[in-house]
Coordinates of C-alpha atoms in Angstrom, one line a residue:
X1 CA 30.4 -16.7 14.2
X2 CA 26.5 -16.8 14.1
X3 CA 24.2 -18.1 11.7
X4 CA 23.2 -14.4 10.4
X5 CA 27.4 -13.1 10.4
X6 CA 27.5 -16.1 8.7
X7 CA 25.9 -15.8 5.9
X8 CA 25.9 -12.3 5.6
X9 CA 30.0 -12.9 5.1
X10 CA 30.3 -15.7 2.5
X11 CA 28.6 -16.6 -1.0
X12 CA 25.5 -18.8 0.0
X13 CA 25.3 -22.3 -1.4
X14 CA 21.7 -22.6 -3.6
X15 CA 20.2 -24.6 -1.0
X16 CA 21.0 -22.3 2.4
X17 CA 19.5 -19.3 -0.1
X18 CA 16.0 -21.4 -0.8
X19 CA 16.0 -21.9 3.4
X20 CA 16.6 -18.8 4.1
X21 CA 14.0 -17.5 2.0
X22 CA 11.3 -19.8 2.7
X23 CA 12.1 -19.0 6.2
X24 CA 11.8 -15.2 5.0
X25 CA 8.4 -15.4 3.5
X26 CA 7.1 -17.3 6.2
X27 CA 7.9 -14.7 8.7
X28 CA 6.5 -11.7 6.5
X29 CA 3.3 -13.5 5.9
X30 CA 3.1 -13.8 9.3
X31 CA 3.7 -10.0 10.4
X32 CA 1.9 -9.2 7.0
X33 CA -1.4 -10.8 8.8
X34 CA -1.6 -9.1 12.4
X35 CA -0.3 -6.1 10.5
X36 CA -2.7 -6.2 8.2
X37 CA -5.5 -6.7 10.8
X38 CA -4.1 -3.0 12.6
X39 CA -4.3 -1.2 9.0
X40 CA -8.1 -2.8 7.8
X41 CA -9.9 -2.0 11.7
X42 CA -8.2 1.1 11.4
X43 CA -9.5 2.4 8.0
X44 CA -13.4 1.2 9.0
X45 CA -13.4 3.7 12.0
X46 CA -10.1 6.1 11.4
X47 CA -12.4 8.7 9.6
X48 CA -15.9 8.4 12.0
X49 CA -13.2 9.0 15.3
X50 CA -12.1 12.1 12.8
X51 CA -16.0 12.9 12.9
X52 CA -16.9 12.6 15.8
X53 CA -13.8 14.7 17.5
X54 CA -14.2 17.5 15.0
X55 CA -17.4 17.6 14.2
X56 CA -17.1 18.3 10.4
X57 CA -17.4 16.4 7.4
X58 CA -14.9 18.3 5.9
X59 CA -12.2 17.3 8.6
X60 CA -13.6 13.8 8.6
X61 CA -11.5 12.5 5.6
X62 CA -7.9 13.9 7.4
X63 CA -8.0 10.9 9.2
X64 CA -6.8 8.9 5.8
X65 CA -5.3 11.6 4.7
X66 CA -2.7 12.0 7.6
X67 CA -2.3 7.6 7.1
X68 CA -1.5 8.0 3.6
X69 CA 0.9 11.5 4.4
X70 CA 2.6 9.4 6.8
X71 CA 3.3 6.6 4.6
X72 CA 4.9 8.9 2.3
X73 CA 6.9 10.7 4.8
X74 CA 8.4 7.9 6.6
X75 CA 8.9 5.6 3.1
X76 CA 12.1 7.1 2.2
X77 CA 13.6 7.2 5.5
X78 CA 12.6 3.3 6.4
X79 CA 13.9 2.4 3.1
X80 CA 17.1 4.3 4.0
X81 CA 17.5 2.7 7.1
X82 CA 16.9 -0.8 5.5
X83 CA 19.7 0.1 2.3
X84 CA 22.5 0.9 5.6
X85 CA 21.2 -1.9 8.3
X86 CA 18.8 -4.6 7.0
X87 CA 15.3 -5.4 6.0
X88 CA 15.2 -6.3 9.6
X89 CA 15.6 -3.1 11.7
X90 CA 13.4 -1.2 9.1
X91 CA 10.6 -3.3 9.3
X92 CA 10.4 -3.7 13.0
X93 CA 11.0 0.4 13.4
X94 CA 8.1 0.8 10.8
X95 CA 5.7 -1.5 13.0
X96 CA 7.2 -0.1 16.3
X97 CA 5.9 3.5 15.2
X98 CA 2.9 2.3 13.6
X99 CA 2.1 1.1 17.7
X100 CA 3.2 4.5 19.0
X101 CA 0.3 5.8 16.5
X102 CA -2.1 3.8 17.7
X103 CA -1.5 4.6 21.6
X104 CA -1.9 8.3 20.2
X105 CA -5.2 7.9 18.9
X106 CA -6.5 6.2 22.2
X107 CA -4.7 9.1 24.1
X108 CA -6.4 11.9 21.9
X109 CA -9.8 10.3 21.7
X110 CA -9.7 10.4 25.4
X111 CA -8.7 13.6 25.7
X112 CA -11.1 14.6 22.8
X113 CA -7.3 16.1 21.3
X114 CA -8.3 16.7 17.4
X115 CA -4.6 18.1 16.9
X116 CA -3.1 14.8 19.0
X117 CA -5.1 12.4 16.9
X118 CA -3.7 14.3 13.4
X119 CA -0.3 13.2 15.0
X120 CA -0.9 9.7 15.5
X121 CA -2.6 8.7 12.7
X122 CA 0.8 10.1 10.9
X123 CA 2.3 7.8 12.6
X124 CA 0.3 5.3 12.0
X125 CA 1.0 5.1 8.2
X126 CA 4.5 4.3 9.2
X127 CA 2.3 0.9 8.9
X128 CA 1.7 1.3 5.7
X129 CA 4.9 2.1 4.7
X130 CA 6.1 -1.4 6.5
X131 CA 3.0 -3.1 4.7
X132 CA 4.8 -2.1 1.4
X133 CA 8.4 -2.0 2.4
X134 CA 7.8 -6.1 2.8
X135 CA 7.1 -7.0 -0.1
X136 CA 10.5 -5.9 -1.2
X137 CA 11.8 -7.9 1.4
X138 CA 9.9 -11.1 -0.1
X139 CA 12.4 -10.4 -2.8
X140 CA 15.5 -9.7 -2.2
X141 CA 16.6 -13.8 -2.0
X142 CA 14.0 -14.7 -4.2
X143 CA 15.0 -16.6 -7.5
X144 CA 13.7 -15.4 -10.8
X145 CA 11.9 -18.5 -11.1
X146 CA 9.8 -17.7 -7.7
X147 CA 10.0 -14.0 -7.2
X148 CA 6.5 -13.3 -8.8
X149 CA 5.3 -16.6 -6.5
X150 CA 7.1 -15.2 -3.4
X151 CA 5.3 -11.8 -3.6
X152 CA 2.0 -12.7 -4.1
X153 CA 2.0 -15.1 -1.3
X154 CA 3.2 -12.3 0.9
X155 CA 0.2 -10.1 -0.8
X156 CA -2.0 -12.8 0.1
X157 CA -1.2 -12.4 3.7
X158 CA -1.4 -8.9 3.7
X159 CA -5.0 -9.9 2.2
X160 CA -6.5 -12.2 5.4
X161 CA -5.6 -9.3 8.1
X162 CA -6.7 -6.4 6.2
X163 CA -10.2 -8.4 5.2
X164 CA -10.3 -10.0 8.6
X165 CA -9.5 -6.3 10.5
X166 CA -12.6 -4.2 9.2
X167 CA -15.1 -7.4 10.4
X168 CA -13.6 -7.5 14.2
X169 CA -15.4 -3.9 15.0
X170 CA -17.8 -5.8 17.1
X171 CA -15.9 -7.8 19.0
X172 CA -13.1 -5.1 19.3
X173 CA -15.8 -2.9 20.9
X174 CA -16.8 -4.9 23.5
X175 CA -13.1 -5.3 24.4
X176 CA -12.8 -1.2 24.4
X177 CA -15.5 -1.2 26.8
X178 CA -13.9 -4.0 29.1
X179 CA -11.4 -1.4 28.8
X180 CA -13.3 1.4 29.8
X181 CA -12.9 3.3 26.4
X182 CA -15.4 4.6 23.5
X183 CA -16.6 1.5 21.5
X184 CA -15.0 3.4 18.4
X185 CA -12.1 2.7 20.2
X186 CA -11.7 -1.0 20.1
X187 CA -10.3 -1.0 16.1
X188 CA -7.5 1.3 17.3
X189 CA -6.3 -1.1 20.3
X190 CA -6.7 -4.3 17.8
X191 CA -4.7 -1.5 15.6
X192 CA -2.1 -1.2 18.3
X193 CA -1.8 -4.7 19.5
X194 CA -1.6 -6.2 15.6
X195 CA 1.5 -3.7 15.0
X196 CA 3.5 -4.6 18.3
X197 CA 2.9 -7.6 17.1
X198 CA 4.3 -7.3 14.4
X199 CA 7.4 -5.8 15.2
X200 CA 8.2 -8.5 17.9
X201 CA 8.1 -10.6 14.6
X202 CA 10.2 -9.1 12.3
X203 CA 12.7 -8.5 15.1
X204 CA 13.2 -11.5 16.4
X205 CA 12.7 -14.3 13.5
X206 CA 13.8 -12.2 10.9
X207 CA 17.3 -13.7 11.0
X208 CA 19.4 -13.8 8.7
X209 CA 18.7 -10.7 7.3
X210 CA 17.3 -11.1 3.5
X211 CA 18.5 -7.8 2.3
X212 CA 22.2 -7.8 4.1
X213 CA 22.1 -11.4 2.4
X214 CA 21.7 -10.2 -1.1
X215 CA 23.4 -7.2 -1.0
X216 CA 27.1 -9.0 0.1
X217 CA 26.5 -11.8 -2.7
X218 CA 25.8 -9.1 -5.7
X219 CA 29.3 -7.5 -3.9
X220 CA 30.6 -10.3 -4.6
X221 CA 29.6 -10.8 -8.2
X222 CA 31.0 -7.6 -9.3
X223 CA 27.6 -6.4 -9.8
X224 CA 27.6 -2.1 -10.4
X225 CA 26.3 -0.5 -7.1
X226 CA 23.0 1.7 -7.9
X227 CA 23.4 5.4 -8.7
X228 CA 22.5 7.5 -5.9
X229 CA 19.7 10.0 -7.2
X230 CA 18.0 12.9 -5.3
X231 CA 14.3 13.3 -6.0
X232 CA 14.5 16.3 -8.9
X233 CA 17.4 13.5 -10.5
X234 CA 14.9 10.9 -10.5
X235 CA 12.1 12.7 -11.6
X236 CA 14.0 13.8 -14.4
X237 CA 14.7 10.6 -15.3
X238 CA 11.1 9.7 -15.3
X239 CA 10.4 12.8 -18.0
X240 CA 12.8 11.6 -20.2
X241 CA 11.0 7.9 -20.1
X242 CA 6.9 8.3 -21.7
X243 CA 6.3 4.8 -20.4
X244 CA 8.1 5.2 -16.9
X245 CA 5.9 8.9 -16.8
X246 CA 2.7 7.0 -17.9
X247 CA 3.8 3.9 -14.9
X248 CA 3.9 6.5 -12.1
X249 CA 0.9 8.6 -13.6
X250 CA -0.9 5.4 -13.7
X251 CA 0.0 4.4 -9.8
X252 CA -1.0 7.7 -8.5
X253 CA -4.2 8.3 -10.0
X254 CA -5.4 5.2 -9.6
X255 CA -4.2 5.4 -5.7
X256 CA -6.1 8.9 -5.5
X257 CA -9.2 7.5 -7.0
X258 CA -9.6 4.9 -4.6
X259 CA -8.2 7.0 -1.6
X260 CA -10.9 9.8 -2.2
X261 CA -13.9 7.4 -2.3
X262 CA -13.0 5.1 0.2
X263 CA -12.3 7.6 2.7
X264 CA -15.6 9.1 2.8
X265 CA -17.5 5.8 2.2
X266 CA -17.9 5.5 5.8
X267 CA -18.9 8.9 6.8
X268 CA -21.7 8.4 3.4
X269 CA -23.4 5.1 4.6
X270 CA -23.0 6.5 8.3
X271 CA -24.9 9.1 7.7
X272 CA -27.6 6.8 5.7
X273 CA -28.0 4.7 9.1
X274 CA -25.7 1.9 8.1
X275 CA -24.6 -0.6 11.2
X276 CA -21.2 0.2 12.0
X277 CA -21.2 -3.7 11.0
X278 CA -22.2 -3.1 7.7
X279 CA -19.5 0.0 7.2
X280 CA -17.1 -2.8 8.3
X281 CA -18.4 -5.4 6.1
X282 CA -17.9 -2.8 3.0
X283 CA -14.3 -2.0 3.5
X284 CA -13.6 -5.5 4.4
X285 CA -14.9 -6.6 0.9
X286 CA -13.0 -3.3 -0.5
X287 CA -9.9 -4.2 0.9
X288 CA -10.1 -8.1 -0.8
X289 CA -10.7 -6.2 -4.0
X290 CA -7.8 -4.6 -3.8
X291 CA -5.3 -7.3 -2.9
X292 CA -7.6 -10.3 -3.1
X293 CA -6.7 -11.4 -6.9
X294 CA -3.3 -9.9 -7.2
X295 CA -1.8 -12.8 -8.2
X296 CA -4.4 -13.0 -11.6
X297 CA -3.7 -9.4 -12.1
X298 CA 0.1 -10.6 -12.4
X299 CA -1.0 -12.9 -14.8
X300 CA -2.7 -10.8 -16.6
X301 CA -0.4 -8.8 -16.7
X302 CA 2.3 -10.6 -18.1
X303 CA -0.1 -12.2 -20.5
X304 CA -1.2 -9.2 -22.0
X305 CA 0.7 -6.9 -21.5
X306 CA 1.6 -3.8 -19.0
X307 CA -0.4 -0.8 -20.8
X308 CA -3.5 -2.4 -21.8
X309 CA -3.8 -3.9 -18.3
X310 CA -3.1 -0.8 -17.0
X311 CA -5.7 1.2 -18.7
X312 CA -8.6 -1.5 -17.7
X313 CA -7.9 -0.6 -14.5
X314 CA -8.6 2.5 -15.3
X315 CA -11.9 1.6 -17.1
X316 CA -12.8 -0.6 -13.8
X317 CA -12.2 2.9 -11.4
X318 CA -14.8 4.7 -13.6
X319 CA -17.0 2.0 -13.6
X320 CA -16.7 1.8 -9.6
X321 CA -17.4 5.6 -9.4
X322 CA -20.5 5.0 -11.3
X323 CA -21.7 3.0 -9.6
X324 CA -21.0 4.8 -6.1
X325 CA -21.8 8.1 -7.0
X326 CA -25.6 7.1 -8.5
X327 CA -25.9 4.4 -5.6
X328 CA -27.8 6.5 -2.9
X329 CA -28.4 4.9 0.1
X330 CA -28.4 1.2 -1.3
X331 CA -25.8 0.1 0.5
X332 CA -25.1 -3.0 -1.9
X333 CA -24.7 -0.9 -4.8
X334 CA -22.3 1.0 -2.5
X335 CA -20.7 -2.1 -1.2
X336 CA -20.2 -3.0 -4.7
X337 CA -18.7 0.1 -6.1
X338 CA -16.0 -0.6 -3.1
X339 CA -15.1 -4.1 -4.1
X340 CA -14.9 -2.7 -8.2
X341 CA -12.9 0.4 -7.0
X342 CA -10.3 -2.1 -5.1
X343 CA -9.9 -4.1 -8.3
X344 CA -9.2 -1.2 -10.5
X345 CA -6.5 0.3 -8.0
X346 CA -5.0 -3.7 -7.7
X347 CA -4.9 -3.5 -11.9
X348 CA -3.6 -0.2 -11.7
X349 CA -0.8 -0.4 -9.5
X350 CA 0.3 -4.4 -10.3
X351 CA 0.3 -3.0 -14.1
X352 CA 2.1 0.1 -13.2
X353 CA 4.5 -1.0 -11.2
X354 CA 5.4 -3.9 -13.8
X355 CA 5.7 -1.2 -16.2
X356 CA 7.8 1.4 -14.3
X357 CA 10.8 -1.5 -13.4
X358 CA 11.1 -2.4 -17.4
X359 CA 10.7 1.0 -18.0
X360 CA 14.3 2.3 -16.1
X361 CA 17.6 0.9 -16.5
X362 CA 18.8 -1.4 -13.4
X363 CA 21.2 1.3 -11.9
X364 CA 18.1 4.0 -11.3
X365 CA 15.5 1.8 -10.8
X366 CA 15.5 1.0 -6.9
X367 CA 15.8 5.2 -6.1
X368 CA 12.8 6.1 -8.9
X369 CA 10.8 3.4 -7.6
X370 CA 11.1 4.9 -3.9
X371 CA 10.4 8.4 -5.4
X372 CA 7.7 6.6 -7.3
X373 CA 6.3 5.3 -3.4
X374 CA 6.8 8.9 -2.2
X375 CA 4.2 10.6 -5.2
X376 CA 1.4 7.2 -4.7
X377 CA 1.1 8.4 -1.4
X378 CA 1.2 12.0 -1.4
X379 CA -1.6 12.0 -4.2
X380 CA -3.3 9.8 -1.6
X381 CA -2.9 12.6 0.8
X382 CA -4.0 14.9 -1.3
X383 CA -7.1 13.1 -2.2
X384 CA -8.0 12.4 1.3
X385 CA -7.4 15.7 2.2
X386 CA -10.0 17.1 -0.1
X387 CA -12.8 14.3 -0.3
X388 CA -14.2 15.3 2.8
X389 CA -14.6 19.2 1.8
X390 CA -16.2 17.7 -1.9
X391 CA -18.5 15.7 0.2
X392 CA -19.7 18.4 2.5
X393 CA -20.2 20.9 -1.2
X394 CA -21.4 18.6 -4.0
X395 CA -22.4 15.3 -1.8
X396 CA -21.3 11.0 -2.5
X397 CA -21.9 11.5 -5.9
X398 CA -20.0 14.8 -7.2
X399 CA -17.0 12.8 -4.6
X400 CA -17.4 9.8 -7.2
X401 CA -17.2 12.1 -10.4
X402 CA -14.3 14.6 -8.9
X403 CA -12.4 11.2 -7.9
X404 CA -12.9 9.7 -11.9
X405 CA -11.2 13.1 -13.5
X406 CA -7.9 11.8 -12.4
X407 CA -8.0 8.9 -14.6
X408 CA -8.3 11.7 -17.3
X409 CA -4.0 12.0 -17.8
X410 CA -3.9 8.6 -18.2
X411 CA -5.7 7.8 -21.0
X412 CA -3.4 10.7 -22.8
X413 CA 0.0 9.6 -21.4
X414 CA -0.9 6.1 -23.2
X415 CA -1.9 7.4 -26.7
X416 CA 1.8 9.2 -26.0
X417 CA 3.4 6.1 -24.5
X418 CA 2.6 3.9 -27.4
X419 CA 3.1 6.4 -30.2
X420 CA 6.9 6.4 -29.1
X421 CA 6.9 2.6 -28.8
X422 CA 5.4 2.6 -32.3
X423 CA 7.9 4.9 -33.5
X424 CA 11.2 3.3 -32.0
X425 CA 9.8 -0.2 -33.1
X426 CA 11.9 -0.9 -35.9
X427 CA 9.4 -1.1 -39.5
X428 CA 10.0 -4.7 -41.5
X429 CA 10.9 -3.8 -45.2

């Protein structure tokens, strides 16, 4: 019987289950890195190659937009794939698509193929998907003592290739053109080569399978299986909850913010003369922002407490679309509206998520958090989608302001939130 069979079939002494899930994180940080690298050179250039092929400002931003619609429609189906077979085979598919994206947008830059490079980048948020289908995978063995540990160490990885991706355009360009290909170019092969990568990864080191693992030892504790919840069931679940409604609310607007300023903060500086460099510089230093202190956003938001964290965040996305939008051409107070914008969306979803999981009762949480996955990124669409036909009408700074309304339903769903915690807290006579 092999090691994996192995496990997979018998209750797993305390020690084999710390192995097997240092051995776990250690792979995932490891895919989580060259990974990372394809999804940070990818978001520097993905909207310029959208420029330049169609020529519009408007069209630009479909470049993020069709990343973050692919993440949403290939999240449910990876996870799905991951609940019958493994972490394992879902991962490595996620990457392995991610690749065929990339090859995609090299064909249809070629072939100056607007519609062809649409396609790919959908398939390239099958990355991002994977990015976020990992850190799930960090916990499935984890203990309760080491799960937050575990994550953040996995979100730390994801944090050097997404930081160190955006800052290889130079180097990457001079490979393109050893290559023959558009300078632009070279971010999309690093793209393509950092998710192959990946996938050879997962595939072969990630053995025993974490998920398979767990899932057989809660069989064996007697543990109730999950209900099984379509999408209307879960959202309906999510109505009846004003903290799990103000948890997803939360998550999405503060994706959508950040998605609708950072997708045109490229085509913005580009068109103020900034280095391609200095473009990649900014979304390095965006991307850090985002995931770069996750583990003190934890903290604080365990210390704290879920809503008020939540609705800092909140206060930091306004602040970072001040900032931006009255910023000009000064491409430090840009740069610095980027790094405060990726620190409101890392306090907005750390707090959110936090929130939504003691929010739900074990048996609907896993579908309601995939559901939850599904509406992050189809705001993120959405918002990408429109930013670059705000640009083009109102400029950077009507962007910032459009992108600072959605925080708007958040405020209200937490006066609402904690007037029914208020009311169900029992008074002390």
């Amino acid at each position: 019987m092999s090691t994996e069979n192995a496990h997979v079939g018998e209750a797993l002494p305390e020690e084999a289950r710390a192995r097997i899930q240092r051995r776990t994180v250690l792979v995932l940080m490891l895919a989580q890195v060259v990974g990372g690298i394809g999804m940070g050179a990818m978001l520097a250039v993905g909207a310029l190659i959208a420029l330049d092929l169609s020529g519009s400002d408007a069209w630009s931003g479909m470049a993020t937009t069709m990343i973050t619609l692919g993440a949403a429609v290939f999240a449910l189906p990876l996870a799905s794939l991951a609940a019958r077979r493994g972490r394992r085979p879902g991962l490595a598919l996620g990457w392995t698509l991610g690749a065929v994206g990339g090859t995609t947008v090299i064909a249809a830059t070629v072939l100056e193929s607007f519609a062809l490079f649409l396609l790919g980048m959908v398939l390239v948020g099958a990355g991002t998907a994977t990015n976020l289908q990992s850190r799930h995978a960090a916990a499935d063995l984890a203990s309760e003592a080491t799960r937050g540990r575990d994550l953040s160490v996995v979100v730390w990885a994801t944090t050097v290739g997404s930081v160190a991706g955006p800052n290889l355009i130079g180097p990457s360009g001079r490979v393109a053109a050893l290559l023959g290909l558009p300078e632009l170019l070279g971010p999309v092969v690093f793209t393509t080569t950092g998710f192959v990568l990946g996938a050879v990864l997962i595939f072969a080191l990630l053995r025993p399978d974490p998920l398979r693992t767990a899932t057989t030892e809660l069989a064996r504790s007697g543990a109730p299986a999950g209900v099984r919840l379509s999408v209307p069931g879960a959202l309906r679940v999510v109505g009846r909850s004003p903290g799990a409604l103000l948890a997803i609310v939360g998550i999405v607007a503060s994706h959508t913010v950040m998605v609708a300023v950072m997708t045109m903060t490229p085509v913005h500086m580009s068109h103020h003369g900034a280095a391609l460099t200095v473009i990649g510089l900014t979304i390095s230093l965006h991307i850090a922002g985002m995931y770069g202190l996750s583990p003190v956003v934890g903290w604080l938001t365990d210390r704290f407490g879920r809503v008020p964290v939540l609705l800092t965040g909140q206060v930091i996305l306004l602040v970072a679309t001040a900032v931006s939008g009255t910023a000009g051409h000064d491409e430090v107070l840009v740069t610095t509206g980027l790094v405060l914008l990726g620190l409101g969306w890392s306090f907005g979803l750390v707090a959110g998520t936090a929130l939504l999981a003691e929010s739900l009762s074990a048996d609907v949480r896993p579908r309601v958090q995939g559901v939850s996955d599904l509406t992050m990124n189809l705001g993120g669409a959405a918002a990408g989608a429109l930013s670059g036909v705000v640009l083009a009408q109102a400029g950077f700074g009507g962007l910032n302001l459009f992108a600072a309304l959605f925080t708007l339903p958040v405020f209200v769903l937490a006066v609402r939130a904690l007037a029914s915690r208020s009311r169900s807290t029992p008074r002390t006579p």
